[in-house]
Short mmCIF file of N, CA and C in Angstrom, two decimals:
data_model
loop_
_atom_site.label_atom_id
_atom_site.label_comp_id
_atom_site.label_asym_id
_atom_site.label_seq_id
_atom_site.Cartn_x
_atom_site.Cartn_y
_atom_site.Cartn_z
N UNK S 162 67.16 94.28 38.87
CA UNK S 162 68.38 94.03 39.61
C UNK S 162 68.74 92.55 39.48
N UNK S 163 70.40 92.42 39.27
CA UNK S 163 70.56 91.13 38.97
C UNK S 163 71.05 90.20 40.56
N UNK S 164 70.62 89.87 41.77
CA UNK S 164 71.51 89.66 42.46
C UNK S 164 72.66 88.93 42.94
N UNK S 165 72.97 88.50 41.42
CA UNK S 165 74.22 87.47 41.69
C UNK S 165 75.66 88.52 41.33
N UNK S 166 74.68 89.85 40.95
CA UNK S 166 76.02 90.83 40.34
C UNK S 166 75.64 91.88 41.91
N UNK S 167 76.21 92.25 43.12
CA UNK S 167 76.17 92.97 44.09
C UNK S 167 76.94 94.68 43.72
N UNK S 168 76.29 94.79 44.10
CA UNK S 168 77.28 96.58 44.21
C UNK S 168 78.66 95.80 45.46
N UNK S 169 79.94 96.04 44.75
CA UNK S 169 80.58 95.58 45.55
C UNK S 169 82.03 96.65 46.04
N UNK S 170 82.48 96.32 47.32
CA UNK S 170 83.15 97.79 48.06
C UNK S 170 84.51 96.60 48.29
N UNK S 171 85.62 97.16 48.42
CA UNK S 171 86.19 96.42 49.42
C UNK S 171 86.83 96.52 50.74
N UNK S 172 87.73 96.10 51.11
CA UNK S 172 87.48 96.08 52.70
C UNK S 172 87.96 97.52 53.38
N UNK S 173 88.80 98.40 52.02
CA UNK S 173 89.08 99.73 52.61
C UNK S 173 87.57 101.06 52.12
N UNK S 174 87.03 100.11 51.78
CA UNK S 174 85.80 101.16 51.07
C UNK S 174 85.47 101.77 49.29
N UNK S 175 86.73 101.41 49.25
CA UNK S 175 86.69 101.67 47.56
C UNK S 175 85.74 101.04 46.74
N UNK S 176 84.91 101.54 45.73
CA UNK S 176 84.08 100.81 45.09
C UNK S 176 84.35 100.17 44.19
N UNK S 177 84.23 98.55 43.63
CA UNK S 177 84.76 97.56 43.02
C UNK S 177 84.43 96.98 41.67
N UNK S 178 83.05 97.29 41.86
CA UNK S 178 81.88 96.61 40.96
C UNK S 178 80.76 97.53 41.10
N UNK S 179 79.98 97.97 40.06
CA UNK S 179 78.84 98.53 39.61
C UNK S 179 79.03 99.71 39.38
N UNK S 180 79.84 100.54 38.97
CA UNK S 180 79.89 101.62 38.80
C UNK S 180 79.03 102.16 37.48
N UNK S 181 79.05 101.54 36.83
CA UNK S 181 77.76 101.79 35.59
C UNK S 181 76.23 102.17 35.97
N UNK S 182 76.22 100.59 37.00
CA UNK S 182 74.80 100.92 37.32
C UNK S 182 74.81 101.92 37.97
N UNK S 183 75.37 102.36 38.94
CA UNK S 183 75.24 103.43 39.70
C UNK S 183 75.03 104.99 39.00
N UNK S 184 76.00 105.17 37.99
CA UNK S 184 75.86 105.86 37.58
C UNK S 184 74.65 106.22 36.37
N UNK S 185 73.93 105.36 35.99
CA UNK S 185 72.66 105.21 35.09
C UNK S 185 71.60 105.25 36.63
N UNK S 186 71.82 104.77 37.70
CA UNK S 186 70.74 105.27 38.87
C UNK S 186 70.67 106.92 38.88
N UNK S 187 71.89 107.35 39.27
CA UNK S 187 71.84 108.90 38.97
C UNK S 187 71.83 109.34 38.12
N UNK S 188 71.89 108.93 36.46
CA UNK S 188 71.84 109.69 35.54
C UNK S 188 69.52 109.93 35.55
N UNK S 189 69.13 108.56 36.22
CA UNK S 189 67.71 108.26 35.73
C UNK S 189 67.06 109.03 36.66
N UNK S 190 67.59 109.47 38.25
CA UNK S 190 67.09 110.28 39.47
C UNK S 190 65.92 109.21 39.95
N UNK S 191 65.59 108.01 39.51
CA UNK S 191 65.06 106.75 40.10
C UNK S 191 65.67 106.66 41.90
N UNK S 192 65.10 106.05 42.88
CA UNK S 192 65.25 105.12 43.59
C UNK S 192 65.27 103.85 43.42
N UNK S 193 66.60 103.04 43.24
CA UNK S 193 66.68 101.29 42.94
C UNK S 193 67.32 100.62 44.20
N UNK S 194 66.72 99.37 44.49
CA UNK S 194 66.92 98.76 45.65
C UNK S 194 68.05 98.05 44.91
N UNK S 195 69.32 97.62 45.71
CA UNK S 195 70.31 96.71 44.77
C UNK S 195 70.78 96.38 46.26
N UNK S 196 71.52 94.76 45.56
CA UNK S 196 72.50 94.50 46.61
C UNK S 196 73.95 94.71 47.30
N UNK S 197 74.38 95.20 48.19
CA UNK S 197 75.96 95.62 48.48
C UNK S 197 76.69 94.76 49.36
N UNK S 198 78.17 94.59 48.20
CA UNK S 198 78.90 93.73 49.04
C UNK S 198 79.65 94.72 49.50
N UNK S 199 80.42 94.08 51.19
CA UNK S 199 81.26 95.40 51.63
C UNK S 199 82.27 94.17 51.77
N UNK S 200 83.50 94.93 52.21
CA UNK S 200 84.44 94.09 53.18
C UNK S 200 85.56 93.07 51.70
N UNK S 201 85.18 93.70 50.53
CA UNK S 201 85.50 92.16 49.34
C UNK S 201 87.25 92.50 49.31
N UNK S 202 88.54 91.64 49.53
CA UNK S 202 89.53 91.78 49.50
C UNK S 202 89.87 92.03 47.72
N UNK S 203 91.26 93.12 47.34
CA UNK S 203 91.04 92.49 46.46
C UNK S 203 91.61 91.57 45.51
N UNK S 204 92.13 90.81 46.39
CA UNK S 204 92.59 89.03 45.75
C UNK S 204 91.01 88.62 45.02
N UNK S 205 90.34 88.52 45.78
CA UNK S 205 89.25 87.82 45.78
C UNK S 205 88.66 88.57 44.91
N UNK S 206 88.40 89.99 44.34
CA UNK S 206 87.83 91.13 43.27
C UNK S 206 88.26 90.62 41.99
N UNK S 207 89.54 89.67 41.86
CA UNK S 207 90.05 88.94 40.66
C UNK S 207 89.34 88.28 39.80
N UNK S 208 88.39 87.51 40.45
CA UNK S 208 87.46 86.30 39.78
C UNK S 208 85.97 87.10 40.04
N UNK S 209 85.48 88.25 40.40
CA UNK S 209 84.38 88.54 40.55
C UNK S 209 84.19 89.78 39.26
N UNK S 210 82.94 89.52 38.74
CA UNK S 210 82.57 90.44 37.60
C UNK S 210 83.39 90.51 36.26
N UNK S 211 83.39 89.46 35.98
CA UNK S 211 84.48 88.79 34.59
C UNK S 211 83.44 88.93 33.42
N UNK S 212 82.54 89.50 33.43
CA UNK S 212 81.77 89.63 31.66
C UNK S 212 82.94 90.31 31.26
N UNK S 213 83.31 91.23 31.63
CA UNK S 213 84.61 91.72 30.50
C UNK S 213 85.88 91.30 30.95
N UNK S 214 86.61 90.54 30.48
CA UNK S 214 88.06 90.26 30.63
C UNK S 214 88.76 90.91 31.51
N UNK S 215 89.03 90.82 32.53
CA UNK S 215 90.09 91.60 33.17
C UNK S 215 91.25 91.30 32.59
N UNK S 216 92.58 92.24 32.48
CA UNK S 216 94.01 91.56 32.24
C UNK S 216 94.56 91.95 33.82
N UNK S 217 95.90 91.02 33.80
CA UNK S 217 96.72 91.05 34.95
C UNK S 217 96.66 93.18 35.23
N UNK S 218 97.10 93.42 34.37
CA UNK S 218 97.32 94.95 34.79
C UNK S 218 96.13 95.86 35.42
N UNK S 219 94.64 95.26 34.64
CA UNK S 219 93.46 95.62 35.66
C UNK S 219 93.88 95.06 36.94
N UNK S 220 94.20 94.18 37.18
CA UNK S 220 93.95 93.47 38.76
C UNK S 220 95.08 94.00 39.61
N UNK S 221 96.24 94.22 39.06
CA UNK S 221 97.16 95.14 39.98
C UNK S 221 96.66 96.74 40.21
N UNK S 222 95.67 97.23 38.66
CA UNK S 222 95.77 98.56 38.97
C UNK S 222 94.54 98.68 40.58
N UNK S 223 93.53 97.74 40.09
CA UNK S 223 92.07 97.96 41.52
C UNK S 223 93.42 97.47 42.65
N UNK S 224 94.13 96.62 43.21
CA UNK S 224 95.04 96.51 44.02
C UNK S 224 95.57 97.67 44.85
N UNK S 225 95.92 98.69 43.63
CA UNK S 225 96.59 99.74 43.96
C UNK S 225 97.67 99.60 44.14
N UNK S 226 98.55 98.73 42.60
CA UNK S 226 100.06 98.38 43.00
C UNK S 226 100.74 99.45 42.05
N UNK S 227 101.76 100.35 42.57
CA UNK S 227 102.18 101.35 41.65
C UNK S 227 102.81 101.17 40.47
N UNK S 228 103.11 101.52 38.88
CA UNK S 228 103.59 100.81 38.23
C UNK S 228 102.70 99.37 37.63
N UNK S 229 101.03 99.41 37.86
CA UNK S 229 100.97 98.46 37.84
C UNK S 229 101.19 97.73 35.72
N UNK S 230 100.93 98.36 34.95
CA UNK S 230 101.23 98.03 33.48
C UNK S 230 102.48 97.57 33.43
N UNK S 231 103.04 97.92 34.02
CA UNK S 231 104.87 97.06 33.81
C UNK S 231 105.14 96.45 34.46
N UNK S 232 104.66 96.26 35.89
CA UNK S 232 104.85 95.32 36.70
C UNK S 232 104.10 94.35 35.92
N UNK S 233 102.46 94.34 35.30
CA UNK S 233 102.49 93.27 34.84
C UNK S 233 102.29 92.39 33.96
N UNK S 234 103.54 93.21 33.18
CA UNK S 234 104.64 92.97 32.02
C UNK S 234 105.85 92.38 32.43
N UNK S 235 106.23 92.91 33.41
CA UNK S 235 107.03 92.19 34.02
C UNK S 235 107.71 90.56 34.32
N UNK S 236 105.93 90.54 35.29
CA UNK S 236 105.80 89.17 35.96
C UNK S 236 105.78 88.60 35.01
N UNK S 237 104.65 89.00 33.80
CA UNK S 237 104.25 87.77 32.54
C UNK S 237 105.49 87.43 31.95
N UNK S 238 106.90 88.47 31.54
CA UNK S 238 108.15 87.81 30.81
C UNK S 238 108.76 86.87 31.98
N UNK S 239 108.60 87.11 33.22
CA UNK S 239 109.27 86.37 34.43
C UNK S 239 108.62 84.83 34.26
N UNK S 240 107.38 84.62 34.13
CA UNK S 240 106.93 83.98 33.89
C UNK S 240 107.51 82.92 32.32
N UNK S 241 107.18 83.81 31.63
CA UNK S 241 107.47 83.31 30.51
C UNK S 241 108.63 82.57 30.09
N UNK S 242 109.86 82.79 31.00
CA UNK S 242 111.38 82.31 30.69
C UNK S 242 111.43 81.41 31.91
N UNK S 243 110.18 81.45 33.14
CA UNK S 243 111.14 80.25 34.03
C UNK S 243 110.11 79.06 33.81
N UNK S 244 110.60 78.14 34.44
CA UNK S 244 110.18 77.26 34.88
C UNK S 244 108.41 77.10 36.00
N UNK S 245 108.40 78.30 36.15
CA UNK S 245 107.19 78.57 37.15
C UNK S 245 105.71 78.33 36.47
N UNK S 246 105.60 78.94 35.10
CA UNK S 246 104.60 78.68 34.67
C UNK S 246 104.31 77.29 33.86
N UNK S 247 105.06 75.90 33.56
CA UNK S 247 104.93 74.79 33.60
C UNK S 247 105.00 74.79 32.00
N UNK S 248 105.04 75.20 30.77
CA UNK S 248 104.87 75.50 29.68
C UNK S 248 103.16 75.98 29.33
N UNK S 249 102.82 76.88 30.09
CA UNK S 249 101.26 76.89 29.90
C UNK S 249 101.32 78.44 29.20
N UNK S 250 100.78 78.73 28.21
CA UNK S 250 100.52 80.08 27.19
C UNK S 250 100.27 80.91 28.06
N UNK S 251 98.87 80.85 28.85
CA UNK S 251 98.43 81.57 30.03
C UNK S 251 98.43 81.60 31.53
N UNK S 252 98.74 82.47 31.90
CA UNK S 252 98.93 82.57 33.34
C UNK S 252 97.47 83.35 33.98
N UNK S 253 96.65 82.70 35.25
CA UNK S 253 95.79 83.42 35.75
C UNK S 253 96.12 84.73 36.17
N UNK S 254 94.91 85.58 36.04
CA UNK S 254 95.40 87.22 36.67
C UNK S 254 95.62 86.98 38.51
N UNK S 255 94.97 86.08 39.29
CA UNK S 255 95.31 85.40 40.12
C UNK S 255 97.04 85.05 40.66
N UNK S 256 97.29 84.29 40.15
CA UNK S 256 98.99 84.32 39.74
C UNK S 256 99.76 85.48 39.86
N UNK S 257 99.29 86.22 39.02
CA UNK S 257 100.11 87.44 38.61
C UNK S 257 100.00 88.10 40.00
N UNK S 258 98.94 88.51 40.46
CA UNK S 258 98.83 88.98 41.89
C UNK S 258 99.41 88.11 43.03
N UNK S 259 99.65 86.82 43.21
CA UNK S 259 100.36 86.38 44.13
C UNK S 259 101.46 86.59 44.41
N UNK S 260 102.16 86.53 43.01
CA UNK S 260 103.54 86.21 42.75
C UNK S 260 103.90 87.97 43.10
N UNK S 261 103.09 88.87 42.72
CA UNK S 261 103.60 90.10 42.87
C UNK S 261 103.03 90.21 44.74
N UNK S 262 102.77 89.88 45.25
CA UNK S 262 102.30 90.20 47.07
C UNK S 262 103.59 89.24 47.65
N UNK S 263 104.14 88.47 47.08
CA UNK S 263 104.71 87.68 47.32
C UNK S 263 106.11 88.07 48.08
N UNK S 264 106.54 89.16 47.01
CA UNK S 264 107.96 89.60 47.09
C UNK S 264 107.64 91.01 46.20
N UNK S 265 106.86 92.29 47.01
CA UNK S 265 106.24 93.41 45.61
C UNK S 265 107.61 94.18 46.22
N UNK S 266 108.46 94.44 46.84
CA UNK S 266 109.63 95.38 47.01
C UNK S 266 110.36 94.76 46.12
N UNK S 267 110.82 93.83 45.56
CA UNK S 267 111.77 93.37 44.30
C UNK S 267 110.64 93.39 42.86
N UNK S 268 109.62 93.40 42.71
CA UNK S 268 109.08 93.53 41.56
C UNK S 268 108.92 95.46 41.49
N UNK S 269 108.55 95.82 42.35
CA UNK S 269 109.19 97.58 42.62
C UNK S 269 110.48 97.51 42.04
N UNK S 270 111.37 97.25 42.48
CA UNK S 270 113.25 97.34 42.05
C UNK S 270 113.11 97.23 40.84
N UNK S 271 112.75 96.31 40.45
CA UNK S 271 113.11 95.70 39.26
C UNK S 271 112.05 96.90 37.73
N UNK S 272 110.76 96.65 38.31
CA UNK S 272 110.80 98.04 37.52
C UNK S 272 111.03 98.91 37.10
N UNK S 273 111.82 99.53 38.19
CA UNK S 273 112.32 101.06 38.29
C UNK S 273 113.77 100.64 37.65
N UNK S 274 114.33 99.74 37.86
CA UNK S 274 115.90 99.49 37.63
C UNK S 274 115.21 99.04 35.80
N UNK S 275 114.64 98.54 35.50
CA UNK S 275 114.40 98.18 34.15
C UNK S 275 114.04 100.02 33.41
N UNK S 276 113.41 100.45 33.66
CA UNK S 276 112.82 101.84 33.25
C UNK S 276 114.20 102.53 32.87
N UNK S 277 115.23 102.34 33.99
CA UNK S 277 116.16 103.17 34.04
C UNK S 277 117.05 102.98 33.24
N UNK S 278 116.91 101.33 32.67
CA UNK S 278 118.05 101.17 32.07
C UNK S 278 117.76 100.86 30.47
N UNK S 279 115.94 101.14 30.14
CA UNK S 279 115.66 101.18 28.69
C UNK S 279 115.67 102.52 28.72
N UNK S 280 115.71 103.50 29.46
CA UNK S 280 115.84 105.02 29.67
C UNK S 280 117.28 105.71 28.25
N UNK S 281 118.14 104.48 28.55
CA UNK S 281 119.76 105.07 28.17
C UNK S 281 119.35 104.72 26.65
N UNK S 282 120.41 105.37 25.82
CA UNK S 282 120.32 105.31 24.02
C UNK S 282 120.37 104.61 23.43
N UNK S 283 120.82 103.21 23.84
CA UNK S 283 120.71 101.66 23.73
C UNK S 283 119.61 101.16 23.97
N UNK S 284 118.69 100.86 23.66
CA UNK S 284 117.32 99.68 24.12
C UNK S 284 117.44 98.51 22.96
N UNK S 285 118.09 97.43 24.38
CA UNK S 285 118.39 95.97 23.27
C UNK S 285 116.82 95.32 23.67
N UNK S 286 116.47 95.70 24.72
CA UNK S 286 115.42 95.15 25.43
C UNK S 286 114.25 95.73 26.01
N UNK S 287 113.14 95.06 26.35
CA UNK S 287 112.01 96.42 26.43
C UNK S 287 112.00 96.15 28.33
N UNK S 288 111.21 97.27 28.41
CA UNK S 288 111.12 97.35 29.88
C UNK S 288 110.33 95.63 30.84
N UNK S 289 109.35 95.07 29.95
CA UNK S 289 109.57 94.28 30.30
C UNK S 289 110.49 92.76 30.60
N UNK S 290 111.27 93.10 29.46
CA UNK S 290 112.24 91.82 28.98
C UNK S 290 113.39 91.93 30.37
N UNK S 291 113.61 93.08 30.59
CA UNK S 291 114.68 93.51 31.69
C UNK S 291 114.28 93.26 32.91
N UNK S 292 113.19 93.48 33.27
CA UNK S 292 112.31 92.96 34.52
C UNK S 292 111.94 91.49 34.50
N UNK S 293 111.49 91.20 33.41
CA UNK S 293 111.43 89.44 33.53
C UNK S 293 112.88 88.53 33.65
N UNK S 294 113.79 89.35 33.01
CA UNK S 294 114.79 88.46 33.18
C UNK S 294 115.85 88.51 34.64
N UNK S 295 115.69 89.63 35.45
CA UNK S 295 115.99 89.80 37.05
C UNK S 295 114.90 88.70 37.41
N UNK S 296 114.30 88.74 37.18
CA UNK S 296 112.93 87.51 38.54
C UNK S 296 113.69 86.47 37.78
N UNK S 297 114.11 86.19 36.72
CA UNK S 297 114.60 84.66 36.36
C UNK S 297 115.71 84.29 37.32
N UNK S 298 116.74 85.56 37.51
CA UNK S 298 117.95 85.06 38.03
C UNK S 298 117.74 85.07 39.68
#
């Protein structure tokens, strides 16, 4: 057991982190003592258990933000055309989750109104380009 890596829950109970191990505990029918975090928000699930890359769209989907792949496609073109992200290539997955808790009933709109309108026989623009460029204006 590693204990800087916890079996981790968050504050509604959902499980966050370790699902591997867990499941190699029951695949082995072993008893293993491990550590459990409970209570973990998940803002804070953002920066925890990073051996594999999270992208923004992992961190909205554990969130449980609906839409989360286009929403955040979205934010990143929103990003990308204003002034908010400072000229920096990358934006934290951090970020991406603020900015979407921030104001998530207009990043909702704007999805659905973007979907609807690469929906029609015209697509000058992709679903994200249409959503990033509403958060610009």
């Amino acid at each position: 057991m590693n204990p800087s890596c916890p079996i981790t829950f968050s504050e509604e109970g959902r499980l966050l982190n370790g699902q591997h191990r867990l499941k190699a505990v029951v695949k082995s029918g072993k008893t293993v003592r491990m550590a459990v975090m409970r209570g973990v928000s998940v803002k804070d699930f953002s920066v925890i258990d990073t051996g594999m890359m999270r992208t923004s769209s992992d961190i909205l989907s554990i969130a449980q933000v609906p839409n989360y792949t286009s929403v955040a496609s979205i934010i990143g073109r929103y990003l990308y055309y204003s002034d908010a992200n400072y000229g920096r290539m990358f934006t934290s997955r951090e970020e991406v989750l603020d900015i979407y808790l921030a104001d998530s009933e207009f990043w909702q709109y704007a999805c659905q109104f973007a979907r609807r309108l690469n929906d029609t026989k015209v697509r000058l623009l992709t679903v994200a380009e249409i959503g990033g460029i509403m958060g610009f204006l």
